[in-house]
């Protein structure tokens, strides 16, 4: 019998390096997948957070809508609720401790909230961007008995019972939300 020398043969070293390379490749692939998944999750969570923030703001605003006729900057009367007039999606008087005239507009792909510091005769304050990347919107309004695509009322102090807003954003599925307006009566 011949004595074997201490150490590894070339074949053993190559096999060990091959196994190590496979494990390293699997580790890098797993890390890459994890980073991509984290990025996608952060993007989706950001979109969900933006949508929830938008819904909360509109719930608060529309929930405090009051049937009050107001006046614009030059003193002309405006109905308690206006809708679908050019880039103006809808406008109303928000009651509460500090009543305001609130307008929600679609401006160059952005959903924008504009409010006056008080109801009558005030100029509109700074715009607050609620949502970006909006391709189009659709509104429906609940009157006493049914849903309608346009808001019209014989009374200038009338407000709808509810509002349905559908937002179509770039690269995303449409989102439809329903909101009570005022007390919903």
JSON list of C-alpha atoms in Angstrom, two decimals:
[
{"chain": "A", "resi": 1, "resn": "UNK", "atom": "CA", "xyz": [0.00, 0.00, 0.00]},
{"chain": "A", "resi": 2, "resn": "UNK", "atom": "CA", "xyz": [1.20, 3.43, -0.81]},
{"chain": "A", "resi": 3, "resn": "UNK", "atom": "CA", "xyz": [0.90, 6.26, 1.65]},
{"chain": "A", "resi": 4, "resn": "UNK", "atom": "CA", "xyz": [-1.44, 9.00, 0.62]},
{"chain": "A", "resi": 5, "resn": "UNK", "atom": "CA", "xyz": [-0.17, 12.60, 0.76]},
{"chain": "A", "resi": 6, "resn": "UNK", "atom": "CA", "xyz": [-2.05, 15.08, 2.92]},
{"chain": "A", "resi": 7, "resn": "UNK", "atom": "CA", "xyz": [-4.21, 17.62, 1.06]},
{"chain": "A", "resi": 8, "resn": "UNK", "atom": "CA", "xyz": [-6.89, 17.69, -1.61]},
{"chain": "A", "resi": 9, "resn": "UNK", "atom": "CA", "xyz": [-6.69, 16.55, -5.16]},
{"chain": "A", "resi": 10, "resn": "UNK", "atom": "CA", "xyz": [-7.37, 18.93, -8.00]},
{"chain": "A", "resi": 11, "resn": "UNK", "atom": "CA", "xyz": [-10.73, 17.25, -8.71]},
{"chain": "A", "resi": 12, "resn": "UNK", "atom": "CA", "xyz": [-11.83, 17.72, -5.10]},
{"chain": "A", "resi": 13, "resn": "UNK", "atom": "CA", "xyz": [-10.89, 21.41, -5.15]},
{"chain": "A", "resi": 14, "resn": "UNK", "atom": "CA", "xyz": [-12.76, 21.98, -8.45]},
{"chain": "A", "resi": 15, "resn": "UNK", "atom": "CA", "xyz": [-15.88, 20.21, -7.11]},
{"chain": "A", "resi": 16, "resn": "UNK", "atom": "CA", "xyz": [-15.74, 22.27, -3.89]},
{"chain": "A", "resi": 17, "resn": "UNK", "atom": "CA", "xyz": [-15.37, 25.52, -5.87]},
{"chain": "A", "resi": 18, "resn": "UNK", "atom": "CA", "xyz": [-18.26, 24.52, -8.13]},
{"chain": "A", "resi": 19, "resn": "UNK", "atom": "CA", "xyz": [-20.53, 23.85, -5.12]},
{"chain": "A", "resi": 20, "resn": "UNK", "atom": "CA", "xyz": [-19.47, 27.14, -3.50]},
{"chain": "A", "resi": 21, "resn": "UNK", "atom": "CA", "xyz": [-20.15, 29.03, -6.76]},
{"chain": "A", "resi": 22, "resn": "UNK", "atom": "CA", "xyz": [-23.63, 27.51, -6.98]},
{"chain": "A", "resi": 23, "resn": "UNK", "atom": "CA", "xyz": [-24.40, 28.49, -3.37]},
{"chain": "A", "resi": 24, "resn": "UNK", "atom": "CA", "xyz": [-23.06, 32.02, -3.94]},
{"chain": "A", "resi": 25, "resn": "UNK", "atom": "CA", "xyz": [-25.14, 32.40, -7.13]},
{"chain": "A", "resi": 26, "resn": "UNK", "atom": "CA", "xyz": [-28.26, 31.20, -5.32]},
{"chain": "A", "resi": 27, "resn": "UNK", "atom": "CA", "xyz": [-27.59, 33.66, -2.49]},
{"chain": "A", "resi": 28, "resn": "UNK", "atom": "CA", "xyz": [-27.11, 36.61, -4.86]},
{"chain": "A", "resi": 29, "resn": "UNK", "atom": "CA", "xyz": [-30.26, 35.64, -6.80]},
{"chain": "A", "resi": 30, "resn": "UNK", "atom": "CA", "xyz": [-32.26, 35.43, -3.58]},
{"chain": "A", "resi": 31, "resn": "UNK", "atom": "CA", "xyz": [-30.95, 38.80, -2.43]},
{"chain": "A", "resi": 32, "resn": "UNK", "atom": "CA", "xyz": [-31.75, 40.38, -5.82]},
{"chain": "A", "resi": 33, "resn": "UNK", "atom": "CA", "xyz": [-35.28, 38.95, -5.73]},
{"chain": "A", "resi": 34, "resn": "UNK", "atom": "CA", "xyz": [-35.78, 40.25, -2.19]},
{"chain": "A", "resi": 35, "resn": "UNK", "atom": "CA", "xyz": [-34.65, 43.77, -3.13]},
{"chain": "A", "resi": 36, "resn": "UNK", "atom": "CA", "xyz": [-36.98, 43.82, -6.17]},
{"chain": "A", "resi": 37, "resn": "UNK", "atom": "CA", "xyz": [-39.90, 42.52, -4.09]},
{"chain": "A", "resi": 38, "resn": "UNK", "atom": "CA", "xyz": [-39.26, 45.13, -1.41]},
{"chain": "A", "resi": 39, "resn": "UNK", "atom": "CA", "xyz": [-39.20, 47.89, -4.03]},
{"chain": "A", "resi": 40, "resn": "UNK", "atom": "CA", "xyz": [-42.47, 46.67, -5.60]},
{"chain": "A", "resi": 41, "resn": "UNK", "atom": "CA", "xyz": [-44.09, 46.37, -2.17]},
{"chain": "A", "resi": 42, "resn": "UNK", "atom": "CA", "xyz": [-43.02, 49.89, -1.22]},
{"chain": "A", "resi": 43, "resn": "UNK", "atom": "CA", "xyz": [-44.49, 51.24, -4.47]},
{"chain": "A", "resi": 44, "resn": "UNK", "atom": "CA", "xyz": [-47.81, 49.46, -3.92]},
{"chain": "A", "resi": 45, "resn": "UNK", "atom": "CA", "xyz": [-47.98, 50.53, -0.27]},
{"chain": "A", "resi": 46, "resn": "UNK", "atom": "CA", "xyz": [-47.31, 54.11, -1.32]},
{"chain": "A", "resi": 47, "resn": "UNK", "atom": "CA", "xyz": [-50.17, 53.94, -3.85]},
{"chain": "A", "resi": 48, "resn": "UNK", "atom": "CA", "xyz": [-52.52, 52.44, -1.25]},
{"chain": "A", "resi": 49, "resn": "UNK", "atom": "CA", "xyz": [-51.48, 55.07, 1.29]},
{"chain": "A", "resi": 50, "resn": "UNK", "atom": "CA", "xyz": [-52.11, 57.89, -1.23]},
{"chain": "A", "resi": 51, "resn": "UNK", "atom": "CA", "xyz": [-55.52, 56.45, -2.09]},
{"chain": "A", "resi": 52, "resn": "UNK", "atom": "CA", "xyz": [-56.49, 56.13, 1.59]},
{"chain": "A", "resi": 53, "resn": "UNK", "atom": "CA", "xyz": [-55.35, 59.69, 2.27]},
{"chain": "A", "resi": 54, "resn": "UNK", "atom": "CA", "xyz": [-57.44, 60.93, -0.67]},
{"chain": "A", "resi": 55, "resn": "UNK", "atom": "CA", "xyz": [-60.48, 58.98, 0.53]},
{"chain": "A", "resi": 56, "resn": "UNK", "atom": "CA", "xyz": [-60.11, 60.24, 4.10]},
{"chain": "A", "resi": 57, "resn": "UNK", "atom": "CA", "xyz": [-59.87, 63.86, 2.95]},
{"chain": "A", "resi": 58, "resn": "UNK", "atom": "CA", "xyz": [-62.90, 63.56, 0.68]},
{"chain": "A", "resi": 59, "resn": "UNK", "atom": "CA", "xyz": [-64.90, 61.75, 3.39]},
{"chain": "A", "resi": 60, "resn": "UNK", "atom": "CA", "xyz": [-64.15, 64.59, 5.80]},
{"chain": "A", "resi": 61, "resn": "UNK", "atom": "CA", "xyz": [-64.84, 67.35, 3.28]},
{"chain": "A", "resi": 62, "resn": "UNK", "atom": "CA", "xyz": [-68.00, 65.90, 1.72]},
{"chain": "A", "resi": 63, "resn": "UNK", "atom": "CA", "xyz": [-69.32, 64.74, 5.09]},
{"chain": "A", "resi": 64, "resn": "UNK", "atom": "CA", "xyz": [-69.36, 68.37, 6.22]},
{"chain": "A", "resi": 65, "resn": "UNK", "atom": "CA", "xyz": [-70.98, 69.74, 3.06]},
{"chain": "A", "resi": 66, "resn": "UNK", "atom": "CA", "xyz": [-73.88, 72.07, 3.83]},
{"chain": "A", "resi": 67, "resn": "UNK", "atom": "CA", "xyz": [-76.71, 73.27, 1.57]},
{"chain": "A", "resi": 68, "resn": "UNK", "atom": "CA", "xyz": [-75.60, 76.91, 1.56]},
{"chain": "A", "resi": 69, "resn": "UNK", "atom": "CA", "xyz": [-75.47, 79.24, -1.42]},
{"chain": "A", "resi": 70, "resn": "UNK", "atom": "CA", "xyz": [-72.24, 81.27, -1.46]},
{"chain": "A", "resi": 71, "resn": "UNK", "atom": "CA", "xyz": [-70.74, 84.15, -3.42]},
{"chain": "A", "resi": 72, "resn": "UNK", "atom": "CA", "xyz": [-67.60, 84.24, -5.56]},
{"chain": "A", "resi": 73, "resn": "UNK", "atom": "CA", "xyz": [-64.83, 86.88, -5.50]},
{"chain": "A", "resi": 74, "resn": "UNK", "atom": "CA", "xyz": [-66.94, 89.47, -7.35]},
{"chain": "A", "resi": 75, "resn": "UNK", "atom": "CA", "xyz": [-70.15, 88.81, -5.43]},
{"chain": "A", "resi": 76, "resn": "UNK", "atom": "CA", "xyz": [-72.02, 86.58, -7.89]},
{"chain": "A", "resi": 77, "resn": "UNK", "atom": "CA", "xyz": [-74.06, 83.84, -6.23]},
{"chain": "A", "resi": 78, "resn": "UNK", "atom": "CA", "xyz": [-72.92, 80.24, -6.69]},
{"chain": "A", "resi": 79, "resn": "UNK", "atom": "CA", "xyz": [-75.06, 77.17, -6.01]},
{"chain": "A", "resi": 80, "resn": "UNK", "atom": "CA", "xyz": [-74.49, 75.09, -2.90]},
{"chain": "A", "resi": 81, "resn": "UNK", "atom": "CA", "xyz": [-73.12, 72.27, -5.08]},
{"chain": "A", "resi": 82, "resn": "UNK", "atom": "CA", "xyz": [-71.59, 72.53, -8.56]},
{"chain": "A", "resi": 83, "resn": "UNK", "atom": "CA", "xyz": [-70.25, 69.71, -10.73]},
{"chain": "A", "resi": 84, "resn": "UNK", "atom": "CA", "xyz": [-68.76, 68.84, -14.12]},
{"chain": "A", "resi": 85, "resn": "UNK", "atom": "CA", "xyz": [-67.92, 72.34, -15.31]},
{"chain": "A", "resi": 86, "resn": "UNK", "atom": "CA", "xyz": [-64.72, 72.17, -17.36]},
{"chain": "A", "resi": 87, "resn": "UNK", "atom": "CA", "xyz": [-61.81, 71.22, -15.15]},
{"chain": "A", "resi": 88, "resn": "UNK", "atom": "CA", "xyz": [-63.98, 71.70, -12.04]},
{"chain": "A", "resi": 89, "resn": "UNK", "atom": "CA", "xyz": [-65.11, 68.26, -10.91]},
{"chain": "A", "resi": 90, "resn": "UNK", "atom": "CA", "xyz": [-67.23, 69.48, -8.01]},
{"chain": "A", "resi": 91, "resn": "UNK", "atom": "CA", "xyz": [-67.47, 72.37, -5.56]},
{"chain": "A", "resi": 92, "resn": "UNK", "atom": "CA", "xyz": [-69.42, 72.84, -2.35]},
{"chain": "A", "resi": 93, "resn": "UNK", "atom": "CA", "xyz": [-69.53, 74.69, 0.95]},
{"chain": "A", "resi": 94, "resn": "UNK", "atom": "CA", "xyz": [-67.86, 72.83, 3.80]},
{"chain": "A", "resi": 95, "resn": "UNK", "atom": "CA", "xyz": [-69.40, 73.65, 7.18]},
{"chain": "A", "resi": 96, "resn": "UNK", "atom": "CA", "xyz": [-67.81, 73.22, 10.56]},
{"chain": "A", "resi": 97, "resn": "UNK", "atom": "CA", "xyz": [-65.94, 75.64, 12.80]},
{"chain": "A", "resi": 98, "resn": "UNK", "atom": "CA", "xyz": [-64.37, 77.43, 9.80]},
{"chain": "A", "resi": 99, "resn": "UNK", "atom": "CA", "xyz": [-66.72, 77.21, 6.80]},
{"chain": "A", "resi": 100, "resn": "UNK", "atom": "CA", "xyz": [-64.99, 77.13, 3.43]},
{"chain": "A", "resi": 101, "resn": "UNK", "atom": "CA", "xyz": [-65.87, 76.94, -0.23]},
{"chain": "A", "resi": 102, "resn": "UNK", "atom": "CA", "xyz": [-64.05, 73.83, -1.50]},
{"chain": "A", "resi": 103, "resn": "UNK", "atom": "CA", "xyz": [-63.32, 72.99, -5.14]},
{"chain": "A", "resi": 104, "resn": "UNK", "atom": "CA", "xyz": [-61.97, 69.68, -6.45]},
{"chain": "A", "resi": 105, "resn": "UNK", "atom": "CA", "xyz": [-60.41, 70.08, -9.91]},
{"chain": "A", "resi": 106, "resn": "UNK", "atom": "CA", "xyz": [-58.60, 67.97, -12.48]},
{"chain": "A", "resi": 107, "resn": "UNK", "atom": "CA", "xyz": [-55.60, 70.06, -13.53]},
{"chain": "A", "resi": 108, "resn": "UNK", "atom": "CA", "xyz": [-53.09, 68.60, -16.03]},
{"chain": "A", "resi": 109, "resn": "UNK", "atom": "CA", "xyz": [-53.41, 65.04, -14.75]},
{"chain": "A", "resi": 110, "resn": "UNK", "atom": "CA", "xyz": [-53.54, 66.00, -11.08]},
{"chain": "A", "resi": 111, "resn": "UNK", "atom": "CA", "xyz": [-56.53, 65.93, -8.77]},
{"chain": "A", "resi": 112, "resn": "UNK", "atom": "CA", "xyz": [-56.36, 69.23, -6.87]},
{"chain": "A", "resi": 113, "resn": "UNK", "atom": "CA", "xyz": [-58.22, 70.60, -3.84]},
{"chain": "A", "resi": 114, "resn": "UNK", "atom": "CA", "xyz": [-58.66, 74.36, -3.61]},
{"chain": "A", "resi": 115, "resn": "UNK", "atom": "CA", "xyz": [-60.39, 76.10, -0.72]},
{"chain": "A", "resi": 116, "resn": "UNK", "atom": "CA", "xyz": [-61.18, 79.64, 0.33]},
{"chain": "A", "resi": 117, "resn": "UNK", "atom": "CA", "xyz": [-60.41, 80.89, 3.84]},
{"chain": "A", "resi": 118, "resn": "UNK", "atom": "CA", "xyz": [-64.09, 81.81, 4.23]},
{"chain": "A", "resi": 119, "resn": "UNK", "atom": "CA", "xyz": [-67.26, 81.19, 2.24]},
{"chain": "A", "resi": 120, "resn": "UNK", "atom": "CA", "xyz": [-68.30, 84.46, 0.63]},
{"chain": "A", "resi": 121, "resn": "UNK", "atom": "CA", "xyz": [-66.13, 86.68, -1.56]},
{"chain": "A", "resi": 122, "resn": "UNK", "atom": "CA", "xyz": [-62.75, 85.15, -0.79]},
{"chain": "A", "resi": 123, "resn": "UNK", "atom": "CA", "xyz": [-60.11, 84.32, -3.35]},
{"chain": "A", "resi": 124, "resn": "UNK", "atom": "CA", "xyz": [-59.04, 80.71, -3.60]},
{"chain": "A", "resi": 125, "resn": "UNK", "atom": "CA", "xyz": [-56.04, 79.74, -1.50]},
{"chain": "A", "resi": 126, "resn": "UNK", "atom": "CA", "xyz": [-53.07, 77.55, -2.38]},
{"chain": "A", "resi": 127, "resn": "UNK", "atom": "CA", "xyz": [-53.85, 74.36, -4.29]},
{"chain": "A", "resi": 128, "resn": "UNK", "atom": "CA", "xyz": [-53.31, 71.01, -2.57]},
{"chain": "A", "resi": 129, "resn": "UNK", "atom": "CA", "xyz": [-52.43, 68.15, -4.96]},
{"chain": "A", "resi": 130, "resn": "UNK", "atom": "CA", "xyz": [-54.41, 65.08, -3.89]},
{"chain": "A", "resi": 131, "resn": "UNK", "atom": "CA", "xyz": [-53.44, 62.63, -6.63]},
{"chain": "A", "resi": 132, "resn": "UNK", "atom": "CA", "xyz": [-51.14, 62.68, -9.65]},
{"chain": "A", "resi": 133, "resn": "UNK", "atom": "CA", "xyz": [-51.17, 60.63, -12.84]},
{"chain": "A", "resi": 134, "resn": "UNK", "atom": "CA", "xyz": [-54.95, 60.84, -13.27]},
{"chain": "A", "resi": 135, "resn": "UNK", "atom": "CA", "xyz": [-56.00, 60.18, -16.87]},
{"chain": "A", "resi": 136, "resn": "UNK", "atom": "CA", "xyz": [-59.72, 60.78, -16.41]},
{"chain": "A", "resi": 137, "resn": "UNK", "atom": "CA", "xyz": [-62.50, 60.84, -13.86]},
{"chain": "A", "resi": 138, "resn": "UNK", "atom": "CA", "xyz": [-66.16, 59.95, -13.83]},
{"chain": "A", "resi": 139, "resn": "UNK", "atom": "CA", "xyz": [-68.72, 61.32, -11.39]},
{"chain": "A", "resi": 140, "resn": "UNK", "atom": "CA", "xyz": [-72.21, 60.15, -10.51]},
{"chain": "A", "resi": 141, "resn": "UNK", "atom": "CA", "xyz": [-74.57, 61.75, -8.04]},
{"chain": "A", "resi": 142, "resn": "UNK", "atom": "CA", "xyz": [-77.31, 60.26, -5.89]},
{"chain": "A", "resi": 143, "resn": "UNK", "atom": "CA", "xyz": [-80.43, 62.35, -5.74]},
{"chain": "A", "resi": 144, "resn": "UNK", "atom": "CA", "xyz": [-83.52, 61.40, -3.76]},
{"chain": "A", "resi": 145, "resn": "UNK", "atom": "CA", "xyz": [-84.35, 58.38, -5.87]},
{"chain": "A", "resi": 146, "resn": "UNK", "atom": "CA", "xyz": [-81.59, 57.40, -8.28]},
{"chain": "A", "resi": 147, "resn": "UNK", "atom": "CA", "xyz": [-78.05, 57.89, -9.56]},
{"chain": "A", "resi": 148, "resn": "UNK", "atom": "CA", "xyz": [-77.43, 60.44, -12.31]},
{"chain": "A", "resi": 149, "resn": "UNK", "atom": "CA", "xyz": [-74.35, 61.35, -14.36]},
{"chain": "A", "resi": 150, "resn": "UNK", "atom": "CA", "xyz": [-74.89, 65.11, -14.12]},
{"chain": "A", "resi": 151, "resn": "UNK", "atom": "CA", "xyz": [-75.79, 67.15, -11.10]},
{"chain": "A", "resi": 152, "resn": "UNK", "atom": "CA", "xyz": [-78.76, 69.40, -11.68]},
{"chain": "A", "resi": 153, "resn": "UNK", "atom": "CA", "xyz": [-81.31, 70.71, -9.27]},
{"chain": "A", "resi": 154, "resn": "UNK", "atom": "CA", "xyz": [-84.07, 73.27, -9.44]},
{"chain": "A", "resi": 155, "resn": "UNK", "atom": "CA", "xyz": [-82.98, 74.61, -6.06]},
{"chain": "A", "resi": 156, "resn": "UNK", "atom": "CA", "xyz": [-79.66, 76.44, -5.75]},
{"chain": "A", "resi": 157, "resn": "UNK", "atom": "CA", "xyz": [-79.28, 75.29, -2.14]},
{"chain": "A", "resi": 158, "resn": "UNK", "atom": "CA", "xyz": [-79.60, 71.57, -2.96]},
{"chain": "A", "resi": 159, "resn": "UNK", "atom": "CA", "xyz": [-76.76, 69.10, -2.54]},
{"chain": "A", "resi": 160, "resn": "UNK", "atom": "CA", "xyz": [-76.69, 65.44, -3.61]},
{"chain": "A", "resi": 161, "resn": "UNK", "atom": "CA", "xyz": [-77.13, 62.67, -1.06]},
{"chain": "A", "resi": 162, "resn": "UNK", "atom": "CA", "xyz": [-74.03, 60.84, -2.26]},
{"chain": "A", "resi": 163, "resn": "UNK", "atom": "CA", "xyz": [-71.27, 61.10, -4.81]},
{"chain": "A", "resi": 164, "resn": "UNK", "atom": "CA", "xyz": [-69.48, 58.33, -6.72]},
{"chain": "A", "resi": 165, "resn": "UNK", "atom": "CA", "xyz": [-65.99, 59.16, -7.96]},
{"chain": "A", "resi": 166, "resn": "UNK", "atom": "CA", "xyz": [-64.12, 56.91, -10.38]},
{"chain": "A", "resi": 167, "resn": "UNK", "atom": "CA", "xyz": [-60.44, 57.71, -10.95]},
{"chain": "A", "resi": 168, "resn": "UNK", "atom": "CA", "xyz": [-58.54, 56.21, -13.85]},
{"chain": "A", "resi": 169, "resn": "UNK", "atom": "CA", "xyz": [-54.80, 56.54, -13.21]},
{"chain": "A", "resi": 170, "resn": "UNK", "atom": "CA", "xyz": [-51.94, 55.84, -15.59]},
{"chain": "A", "resi": 171, "resn": "UNK", "atom": "CA", "xyz": [-51.01, 52.17, -15.55]},
{"chain": "A", "resi": 172, "resn": "UNK", "atom": "CA", "xyz": [-53.49, 51.26, -12.82]},
{"chain": "A", "resi": 173, "resn": "UNK", "atom": "CA", "xyz": [-56.96, 49.80, -12.55]},
{"chain": "A", "resi": 174, "resn": "UNK", "atom": "CA", "xyz": [-59.82, 52.29, -12.08]},
{"chain": "A", "resi": 175, "resn": "UNK", "atom": "CA", "xyz": [-60.70, 53.08, -8.48]},
{"chain": "A", "resi": 176, "resn": "UNK", "atom": "CA", "xyz": [-64.34, 53.79, -7.61]},
{"chain": "A", "resi": 177, "resn": "UNK", "atom": "CA", "xyz": [-65.32, 55.32, -4.28]},
{"chain": "A", "resi": 178, "resn": "UNK", "atom": "CA", "xyz": [-68.67, 56.43, -2.91]},
{"chain": "A", "resi": 179, "resn": "UNK", "atom": "CA", "xyz": [-69.06, 59.27, -0.43]},
{"chain": "A", "resi": 180, "resn": "UNK", "atom": "CA", "xyz": [-72.01, 60.56, 1.57]},
{"chain": "A", "resi": 181, "resn": "UNK", "atom": "CA", "xyz": [-72.53, 64.27, 0.99]},
{"chain": "A", "resi": 182, "resn": "UNK", "atom": "CA", "xyz": [-73.53, 66.18, 4.10]},
{"chain": "A", "resi": 183, "resn": "UNK", "atom": "CA", "xyz": [-75.81, 64.06, 6.21]},
{"chain": "A", "resi": 184, "resn": "UNK", "atom": "CA", "xyz": [-76.92, 62.01, 3.20]},
{"chain": "A", "resi": 185, "resn": "UNK", "atom": "CA", "xyz": [-80.53, 63.12, 3.58]}
]
